[in-house]
Amino acid sequence: MYILKLNPVFKDYLWGGTKLRDEYGFKSNLDKLAEGWMLSCHKDGENTIENGEFAGKTLTEVVNDNPNFLGENGNKFEYFPILIKLIDAKNDLSIQVHPDNEYAMRVENEYGKTECWYILDCDEGAELIYGFNRPITSEEFKKKISDNSFLETVNKVKVKKGDLFFIEAGTLHAIGKGILLAEIQQNSNTTYRVYDYGRLGADGKPRALHVEKAIDVTNCTPPTRNTKPEGKLIQNIGYSSQLLTKCDLFNVQKIDITNTYTDTADEKSFVSILVTDGSGTIDELEIKKGDSLFIPANYGRFSINGNAEIIITRV
């Protein structure tokens, strides 16, 4: 049992930029790196292992052969439970919504999608869409889309580095241009596009909308959560920690390491580590900005030494 270093999978969606190449040093033949799938067992983009005895295998193969790597909580899920991304929005994403588990399993044969966003960086004045600015009915929802006045009803939020958005399934949302973020989500790729600014896809045709399904699943009300991490910043010797969010799907923390940070991967869950800045070592393995690590459940204690910002996720 050892710490697995993951090779990311990249997506070149039309709204993407170049920060993942320019600032994180990722290598890819794609012109745009809109998304880096940093922890993924999804069929649309599976990580491979970079190091050790499992090198070259997919993470899916490894956890299927070693279900104990998931831990007690991870094994409660029918599929690998989460998917983690880095997202660089050079331009606005479509306004979209994701279904919950019941609807998604019945209609799409995969999990629904609840997610959270941690803002890593953003341009001055950048904003995103988070729910509605007032309650509306499904009938008004449909009418606003058809008469092209939909943007009048959305809730636009100015963002800053360090903001945390919890996007529960059924919440209307869209990442705005100039935002770089980490996304921790359920292991799903089901998205219902509501509004796309009339853009054309790579084939020169308008990108498909999924209005009827979106109306089925959208909660047509303003959001009730704020945009701050859930926990207080805690200063420790050698590091600081902060709970970003915790729910029945995932537990996410941000750790800023200035010397040494020690933690444990116990029998309950595997541990995902995403290095969002800096460098160092984890149990003799060198790590740097952009690295994604999978620590199997029951690995035990591990230590990170160096100067780095990391996001730790458990289930």
Short mmCIF file of C-alpha atoms in Angstrom, two decimals:
data_model
loop_
_atom_site.label_atom_id
_atom_site.label_comp_id
_atom_site.label_asym_id
_atom_site.label_seq_id
_atom_site.Cartn_x
_atom_site.Cartn_y
_atom_site.Cartn_z
CA MET A 1 0.00 0.00 0.00
CA TYR A 2 1.43 3.37 -0.98
CA ILE A 3 0.46 6.92 -1.99
CA LEU A 4 -0.71 7.02 -5.62
CA LYS A 5 0.18 9.99 -7.81
CA LEU A 6 -2.49 10.57 -10.47
CA ASN A 7 -2.17 11.76 -14.07
CA PRO A 8 -4.91 14.31 -14.80
CA VAL A 9 -7.31 14.15 -17.75
CA PHE A 10 -7.88 17.41 -19.65
CA LYS A 11 -10.95 18.79 -21.43
CA ASP A 12 -10.80 21.52 -24.10
CA TYR A 13 -14.29 23.00 -23.80
CA LEU A 14 -14.76 26.20 -25.81
CA TRP A 15 -14.87 28.49 -22.76
CA GLY A 16 -11.51 27.30 -21.38
CA GLY A 17 -8.24 29.18 -21.02
CA THR A 18 -4.53 28.45 -20.59
CA LYS A 19 -3.91 28.94 -16.85
CA LEU A 20 -3.68 25.22 -16.18
CA ARG A 21 -0.78 25.10 -18.62
CA ASP A 22 0.78 28.48 -17.83
CA GLU A 23 0.44 28.50 -14.02
CA TYR A 24 0.33 24.79 -13.16
CA GLY A 25 2.76 23.52 -15.79
CA PHE A 26 0.46 20.82 -17.16
CA LYS A 27 1.46 19.26 -20.47
CA SER A 28 -1.17 18.63 -23.14
CA ASN A 29 -1.59 18.81 -26.91
CA LEU A 30 -4.93 20.56 -26.44
CA ASP A 31 -5.02 24.29 -27.21
CA LYS A 32 -7.38 25.05 -24.34
CA LEU A 33 -7.28 23.39 -20.94
CA ALA A 34 -10.74 24.16 -19.63
CA GLU A 35 -10.76 21.40 -17.03
CA GLY A 36 -8.26 19.08 -15.42
CA TRP A 37 -9.94 16.01 -13.94
CA MET A 38 -7.66 15.46 -10.97
CA LEU A 39 -9.43 12.57 -9.22
CA SER A 40 -11.65 10.61 -11.55
CA CYS A 41 -12.93 7.09 -12.10
CA HIS A 42 -15.63 8.37 -14.48
CA LYS A 43 -15.87 6.70 -17.89
CA ASP A 44 -15.57 10.12 -19.58
CA GLY A 45 -12.08 10.66 -18.16
CA GLU A 46 -10.21 8.18 -15.97
CA ASN A 47 -6.96 8.98 -14.16
CA THR A 48 -3.98 6.70 -14.60
CA ILE A 49 -1.37 6.05 -11.94
CA GLU A 50 2.04 7.68 -12.42
CA ASN A 51 4.15 5.92 -9.79
CA GLY A 52 4.86 2.59 -8.15
CA GLU A 53 3.58 -0.90 -8.83
CA PHE A 54 0.28 0.33 -10.27
CA ALA A 55 1.92 2.72 -12.76
CA GLY A 56 0.01 2.80 -16.05
CA LYS A 57 -3.17 1.33 -14.60
CA THR A 58 -6.34 3.39 -14.24
CA LEU A 59 -7.48 4.37 -10.78
CA THR A 60 -10.69 2.50 -11.56
CA GLU A 61 -8.77 -0.74 -12.11
CA VAL A 62 -6.82 -0.28 -8.91
CA VAL A 63 -9.82 0.36 -6.65
CA ASN A 64 -11.82 -2.42 -8.29
CA ASP A 65 -8.99 -4.83 -7.51
CA ASN A 66 -8.50 -3.34 -4.03
CA PRO A 67 -11.91 -2.29 -2.68
CA ASN A 68 -10.38 -1.89 0.78
CA PHE A 69 -8.63 1.21 -0.62
CA LEU A 70 -11.96 3.06 -0.53
CA GLY A 71 -12.63 2.55 3.17
CA GLU A 72 -15.90 1.88 4.94
CA ASN A 73 -17.54 5.11 3.79
CA GLY A 74 -16.31 4.81 0.21
CA ASN A 75 -17.65 1.28 -0.10
CA LYS A 76 -21.17 2.43 0.81
CA PHE A 77 -21.47 3.95 -2.67
CA GLU A 78 -22.39 1.91 -5.73
CA TYR A 79 -19.76 3.76 -7.81
CA PHE A 80 -16.56 5.60 -6.96
CA PRO A 81 -18.10 8.47 -4.98
CA ILE A 82 -16.43 11.73 -6.06
CA LEU A 83 -14.80 13.56 -8.93
CA ILE A 84 -12.39 16.48 -8.41
CA LYS A 85 -11.53 19.07 -11.07
CA LEU A 86 -9.53 22.20 -11.65
CA ILE A 87 -11.54 24.59 -13.86
CA ASP A 88 -10.20 27.60 -15.78
CA ALA A 89 -13.01 29.74 -17.18
CA LYS A 90 -11.59 32.23 -19.65
CA ASN A 91 -15.16 32.85 -20.77
CA ASP A 92 -18.58 32.34 -19.21
CA LEU A 93 -19.85 28.78 -18.87
CA SER A 94 -23.40 27.98 -19.84
CA ILE A 95 -26.10 28.45 -17.21
CA GLN A 96 -26.90 24.93 -16.08
CA VAL A 97 -28.33 22.66 -13.43
CA HIS A 98 -27.69 19.11 -12.26
CA PRO A 99 -30.29 16.54 -11.16
CA ASP A 100 -30.39 14.79 -7.80
CA ASN A 101 -29.69 11.08 -7.37
CA GLU A 102 -33.27 9.91 -7.77
CA TYR A 103 -33.88 11.73 -11.06
CA ALA A 104 -30.41 11.07 -12.47
CA MET A 105 -30.47 7.34 -11.75
CA ARG A 106 -33.94 7.02 -13.24
CA VAL A 107 -33.29 9.12 -16.35
CA GLU A 108 -29.50 9.07 -16.93
CA ASN A 109 -28.42 5.87 -15.16
CA GLU A 110 -25.76 7.61 -13.08
CA TYR A 111 -25.49 9.66 -9.90
CA GLY A 112 -26.88 13.13 -9.60
CA LYS A 113 -24.49 15.96 -8.94
CA THR A 114 -24.05 18.01 -5.83
CA GLU A 115 -20.77 19.92 -5.86
CA CYS A 116 -18.76 22.66 -4.22
CA TRP A 117 -16.48 25.32 -5.68
CA TYR A 118 -13.43 26.78 -3.99
CA ILE A 119 -12.23 29.95 -5.71
CA LEU A 120 -8.46 29.67 -6.24
CA ASP A 121 -8.09 32.92 -8.16
CA CYS A 122 -10.16 35.36 -10.18
CA ASP A 123 -9.99 38.54 -12.19
CA GLU A 124 -11.08 41.74 -10.52
CA GLY A 125 -14.86 42.08 -10.87
CA ALA A 126 -15.39 38.41 -11.79
CA GLU A 127 -18.80 37.02 -10.96
CA LEU A 128 -20.79 33.83 -11.21
CA ILE A 129 -24.44 32.82 -11.23
CA TYR A 130 -25.80 31.16 -8.11
CA GLY A 131 -29.54 30.43 -8.08
CA PHE A 132 -32.25 33.00 -8.77
CA ASN A 133 -32.59 36.57 -7.52
CA ARG A 134 -36.25 35.92 -6.60
CA PRO A 135 -38.61 32.94 -6.52
CA ILE A 136 -40.11 32.09 -9.91
CA THR A 137 -42.51 29.43 -11.13
CA SER A 138 -41.66 26.68 -13.59
CA GLU A 139 -43.95 28.37 -16.10
CA GLU A 140 -42.07 31.67 -15.78
CA PHE A 141 -38.78 29.77 -15.97
CA LYS A 142 -39.79 28.32 -19.34
CA LYS A 143 -41.18 31.63 -20.64
CA LYS A 144 -38.06 33.58 -19.69
CA ILE A 145 -35.92 31.14 -21.65
CA SER A 146 -38.15 31.28 -24.71
CA ASP A 147 -38.34 35.11 -24.83
CA ASN A 148 -34.60 35.52 -24.10
CA SER A 149 -35.11 37.44 -20.85
CA PHE A 150 -33.78 34.69 -18.61
CA LEU A 151 -30.76 36.66 -17.37
CA GLU A 152 -33.13 39.07 -15.60
CA THR A 153 -33.96 36.35 -13.06
CA VAL A 154 -30.53 34.97 -12.13
CA ASN A 155 -28.55 35.79 -8.98
CA LYS A 156 -25.14 37.21 -9.91
CA VAL A 157 -22.46 37.12 -7.21
CA LYS A 158 -19.10 38.91 -7.22
CA VAL A 159 -16.35 36.50 -6.21
CA LYS A 160 -12.95 36.70 -4.57
CA LYS A 161 -10.16 34.26 -3.85
CA GLY A 162 -11.10 31.98 -0.94
CA ASP A 163 -14.87 31.99 -1.51
CA LEU A 164 -16.70 28.68 -1.16
CA PHE A 165 -19.92 27.86 -3.00
CA PHE A 166 -21.98 24.77 -2.14
CA ILE A 167 -24.01 23.86 -5.22
CA GLU A 168 -26.65 21.37 -4.18
CA ALA A 169 -28.29 19.33 -6.95
CA GLY A 170 -31.15 21.38 -8.41
CA THR A 171 -29.35 24.73 -7.94
CA LEU A 172 -29.05 26.89 -11.05
CA HIS A 173 -25.43 27.96 -11.55
CA ALA A 174 -22.73 29.12 -13.96
CA ILE A 175 -19.04 29.88 -13.54
CA GLY A 176 -18.22 33.31 -14.94
CA LYS A 177 -15.24 34.37 -17.02
CA GLY A 178 -11.97 35.06 -15.26
CA ILE A 179 -12.45 32.45 -12.51
CA LEU A 180 -10.09 29.62 -11.60
CA LEU A 181 -11.51 27.13 -9.12
CA ALA A 182 -11.34 23.66 -7.64
CA GLU A 183 -14.53 21.64 -7.88
CA ILE A 184 -15.35 18.68 -5.64
CA GLN A 185 -18.45 16.88 -6.87
CA GLN A 186 -20.34 13.65 -6.99
CA ASN A 187 -19.02 11.25 -9.61
CA SER A 188 -21.36 12.35 -12.40
CA ASN A 189 -21.14 14.07 -15.76
CA THR A 190 -24.84 14.82 -16.18
CA THR A 191 -25.46 18.50 -16.93
CA TYR A 192 -28.65 20.16 -18.16
CA ARG A 193 -27.78 23.29 -20.08
CA VAL A 194 -30.41 26.02 -19.67
CA TYR A 195 -28.91 29.04 -21.43
CA ASP A 196 -25.75 29.39 -23.52
CA TYR A 197 -25.64 32.97 -24.86
CA GLY A 198 -26.35 31.73 -28.39
CA ARG A 199 -22.88 30.25 -28.78
CA LEU A 200 -21.90 27.77 -31.46
CA GLY A 201 -20.10 24.51 -30.76
CA ALA A 202 -17.08 23.11 -32.60
CA ASP A 203 -19.43 21.83 -35.31
CA GLY A 204 -20.68 25.37 -36.03
CA LYS A 205 -24.14 24.62 -34.62
CA PRO A 206 -25.80 26.02 -31.49
CA ARG A 207 -24.99 23.87 -28.47
CA ALA A 208 -27.87 21.73 -27.27
CA LEU A 209 -30.10 22.95 -24.44
CA HIS A 210 -31.97 20.64 -22.07
CA VAL A 211 -34.79 22.92 -20.98
CA GLU A 212 -37.49 20.36 -20.20
CA LYS A 213 -35.20 18.28 -18.00
CA ALA A 214 -33.85 21.43 -16.35
CA ILE A 215 -37.37 22.55 -15.48
CA ASP A 216 -38.00 19.11 -13.97
CA VAL A 217 -35.09 19.37 -11.55
CA THR A 218 -34.43 23.07 -10.82
CA ASN A 219 -35.18 24.63 -7.45
CA CYS A 220 -36.55 28.00 -8.62
CA THR A 221 -35.63 29.99 -5.52
CA PRO A 222 -32.76 32.18 -4.31
CA PRO A 223 -29.84 30.39 -2.58
CA THR A 224 -29.84 30.16 1.21
CA ARG A 225 -26.12 29.51 1.82
CA ASN A 226 -23.44 32.18 2.10
CA THR A 227 -20.18 32.08 0.15
CA LYS A 228 -17.75 31.55 3.02
CA PRO A 229 -16.01 28.36 4.12
CA GLU A 230 -18.01 26.60 6.83
CA GLY A 231 -15.19 26.42 9.38
CA LYS A 232 -13.01 28.96 11.14
CA LEU A 233 -9.35 29.33 10.21
CA ILE A 234 -7.32 27.42 12.82
CA GLN A 235 -3.65 28.26 13.32
CA ASN A 236 -1.34 25.42 14.30
CA ILE A 237 2.42 24.99 14.57
CA GLY A 238 3.65 24.44 11.03
CA TYR A 239 0.29 24.81 9.27
CA SER A 240 -3.20 26.32 9.33
CA SER A 241 -6.42 24.49 8.53
CA GLN A 242 -9.97 25.38 7.58
CA LEU A 243 -13.06 23.29 6.92
CA LEU A 244 -14.44 24.32 3.53
CA THR A 245 -17.57 22.18 3.59
CA LYS A 246 -18.94 18.95 5.02
CA CYS A 247 -21.97 16.96 3.93
CA ASP A 248 -23.01 13.32 3.60
CA LEU A 249 -21.12 13.12 0.27
CA PHE A 250 -17.74 14.68 1.03
CA ASN A 251 -15.65 16.47 3.64
CA VAL A 252 -13.30 19.14 2.26
CA GLN A 253 -10.53 21.01 4.08
CA LYS A 254 -7.90 23.53 3.01
CA ILE A 255 -4.49 23.26 4.65
CA ASP A 256 -1.75 25.89 4.35
CA ILE A 257 1.57 24.26 5.25
CA THR A 258 4.59 26.33 6.28
CA ASN A 259 6.61 23.50 7.80
CA THR A 260 5.02 20.12 8.60
CA TYR A 261 1.47 18.76 8.49
CA THR A 262 0.62 15.27 9.76
CA ASP A 263 -2.67 13.44 9.20
CA THR A 264 -4.09 9.91 9.01
CA ALA A 265 -5.86 7.86 6.37
CA ASP A 266 -7.93 5.57 8.57
CA GLU A 267 -10.37 2.74 7.93
CA LYS A 268 -13.26 5.12 7.18
CA SER A 269 -12.12 6.75 3.93
CA PHE A 270 -9.42 7.21 1.36
CA VAL A 271 -7.81 10.66 1.31
CA SER A 272 -7.51 12.86 -1.79
CA ILE A 273 -4.86 15.56 -1.76
CA LEU A 274 -4.85 18.30 -4.40
CA VAL A 275 -1.81 20.59 -4.29
CA THR A 276 -3.01 24.04 -5.31
CA ASP A 277 0.19 25.95 -4.59
CA GLY A 278 3.78 25.48 -3.46
CA SER A 279 5.81 22.29 -3.13
CA GLY A 280 7.22 19.81 -0.65
CA THR A 281 7.28 16.11 0.13
CA ILE A 282 4.73 13.61 1.40
CA ASP A 283 6.39 10.58 2.99
CA GLU A 284 9.48 11.03 0.77
CA LEU A 285 7.41 11.55 -2.41
CA GLU A 286 8.08 14.95 -3.98
CA ILE A 287 4.96 17.03 -4.65
CA LYS A 288 4.31 20.36 -6.34
CA LYS A 289 1.50 22.65 -7.46
CA GLY A 290 -0.96 20.73 -9.62
CA ASP A 291 -0.26 17.28 -8.17
CA SER A 292 -3.14 15.02 -7.20
CA LEU A 293 -2.60 12.17 -4.75
CA PHE A 294 -4.77 9.25 -3.68
CA ILE A 295 -4.02 7.80 -0.25
CA PRO A 296 -5.76 4.46 0.34
CA ALA A 297 -7.88 3.94 3.44
CA ASN A 298 -5.94 2.27 6.26
CA TYR A 299 -2.65 3.72 4.98
CA GLY A 300 -2.13 5.25 8.40
CA ARG A 301 -0.21 8.40 9.28
CA PHE A 302 1.38 10.56 6.62
CA SER A 303 3.38 13.78 6.81
CA ILE A 304 3.72 16.64 4.37
CA ASN A 305 6.81 18.83 4.68
CA GLY A 306 7.40 22.05 2.80
CA ASN A 307 5.53 25.19 1.90
CA ALA A 308 2.28 24.31 0.14
CA GLU A 309 -1.46 24.88 -0.05
CA ILE A 310 -3.49 21.68 -0.32
CA ILE A 311 -7.13 20.66 -0.48
CA ILE A 312 -7.94 17.42 1.35
CA THR A 313 -11.12 15.51 0.55
CA ARG A 314 -12.63 12.48 2.28
CA VAL A 315 -15.99 10.72 1.99
#
